[in-house]
């Protein structure tokens, strides 16, 4: 991929993470998955994993030493 595509992907992924963080469309999910993890906690854990992966991508491809 070219640098331009990497930058476009980084912007898109950043905006997508922001949109998912605001999550105004979701209703509280009080059900438990696996008998112990609530839907809300599971959603937040998945969001944090995606944010961490985005940070790794950003630091390795976008913010590299040129």
PDB file of N, CA and C in Angstrom, residues 3 5 8 10-12 14 24 31 34 37-39 46 49-50 52 61:
ATOM      1  N   UNK A   3       1.750   5.259   0.915  1.00  0.00           N
ATOM      2  CA  UNK A   3       1.605   6.063   2.130  1.00  0.00           C
ATOM      3  C   UNK A   3       0.264   6.790   2.155  1.00  0.00           C
ATOM      4  N   UNK A   5      -2.587   5.768   0.950  1.00  0.00           N
ATOM      5  CA  UNK A   5      -3.643   4.829   1.361  1.00  0.00           C
ATOM      6  C   UNK A   5      -3.558   4.516   2.852  1.00  0.00           C
ATOM      7  N   UNK A   8      -5.117   7.442   4.607  1.00  0.00           N
ATOM      8  CA  UNK A   8      -6.575   7.413   4.459  1.00  0.00           C
ATOM      9  C   UNK A   8      -7.184   6.339   5.359  1.00  0.00           C
ATOM     10  N   UNK A  10      -5.888   5.201   8.131  1.00  0.00           N
ATOM     11  CA  UNK A  10      -5.747   5.652   9.519  1.00  0.00           C
ATOM     12  C   UNK A  10      -6.838   6.654   9.874  1.00  0.00           C
ATOM     13  N   UNK A  11      -7.139   7.587   8.979  1.00  0.00           N
ATOM     14  CA  UNK A  11      -8.221   8.542   9.240  1.00  0.00           C
ATOM     15  C   UNK A  11      -9.561   7.829   9.354  1.00  0.00           C
ATOM     16  N   UNK A  12      -9.840   6.913   8.432  1.00  0.00           N
ATOM     17  CA  UNK A  12     -11.110   6.185   8.458  1.00  0.00           C
ATOM     18  C   UNK A  12     -11.244   5.368   9.738  1.00  0.00           C
ATOM     19  N   UNK A  14      -9.722   5.823  12.602  1.00  0.00           N
ATOM     20  CA  UNK A  14      -9.844   6.723  13.748  1.00  0.00           C
ATOM     21  C   UNK A  14     -11.254   7.262  13.895  1.00  0.00           C
ATOM     22  N   UNK A  24     -24.296   6.024  20.607  1.00  0.00           N
ATOM     23  CA  UNK A  24     -25.584   6.574  21.013  1.00  0.00           C
ATOM     24  C   UNK A  24     -26.766   5.711  20.574  1.00  0.00           C
ATOM     25  N   UNK A  31     -27.681  -8.680  29.664  1.00  0.00           N
ATOM     26  CA  UNK A  31     -27.513 -10.131  29.623  1.00  0.00           C
ATOM     27  C   UNK A  31     -26.038 -10.485  29.797  1.00  0.00           C
ATOM     28  N   UNK A  34     -21.369 -16.157  28.443  1.00  0.00           N
ATOM     29  CA  UNK A  34     -20.447 -17.074  29.095  1.00  0.00           C
ATOM     30  C   UNK A  34     -20.705 -17.191  30.581  1.00  0.00           C
ATOM     31  N   UNK A  37     -19.691 -12.373  31.784  1.00  0.00           N
ATOM     32  CA  UNK A  37     -19.363 -11.068  31.199  1.00  0.00           C
ATOM     33  C   UNK A  37     -20.623 -10.419  30.624  1.00  0.00           C
ATOM     34  N   UNK A  38     -20.884  -9.201  31.068  1.00  0.00           N
ATOM     35  CA  UNK A  38     -22.080  -8.506  30.590  1.00  0.00           C
ATOM     36  C   UNK A  38     -21.856  -8.006  29.167  1.00  0.00           C
ATOM     37  N   UNK A  39     -22.946  -7.746  28.473  1.00  0.00           N
ATOM     38  CA  UNK A  39     -22.849  -7.256  27.103  1.00  0.00           C
ATOM     39  C   UNK A  39     -22.141  -5.920  27.013  1.00  0.00           C
ATOM     40  N   UNK A  46     -14.003  -5.148  23.663  1.00  0.00           N
ATOM     41  CA  UNK A  46     -13.736  -5.259  22.227  1.00  0.00           C
ATOM     42  C   UNK A  46     -13.310  -3.907  21.666  1.00  0.00           C
ATOM     43  N   UNK A  49      -9.728  -3.317  22.605  1.00  0.00           N
ATOM     44  CA  UNK A  49      -8.848  -4.135  21.773  1.00  0.00           C
ATOM     45  C   UNK A  49      -8.672  -3.496  20.397  1.00  0.00           C
ATOM     46  N   UNK A  50      -9.765  -3.023  19.797  1.00  0.00           N
ATOM     47  CA  UNK A  50      -9.669  -2.353  18.501  1.00  0.00           C
ATOM     48  C   UNK A  50      -8.847  -1.070  18.593  1.00  0.00           C
ATOM     49  N   UNK A  52      -6.430  -0.488  20.707  1.00  0.00           N
ATOM     50  CA  UNK A  52      -5.034  -0.898  20.871  1.00  0.00           C
ATOM     51  C   UNK A  52      -4.435  -1.322  19.529  1.00  0.00           C
ATOM     52  N   UNK A  61       3.011   2.188  11.023  1.00  0.00           N
ATOM     53  CA  UNK A  61       2.934   2.574   9.619  1.00  0.00           C
ATOM     54  C   UNK A  61       2.819   4.076   9.411  1.00  0.00           C
TER      55      UNK A  61
END
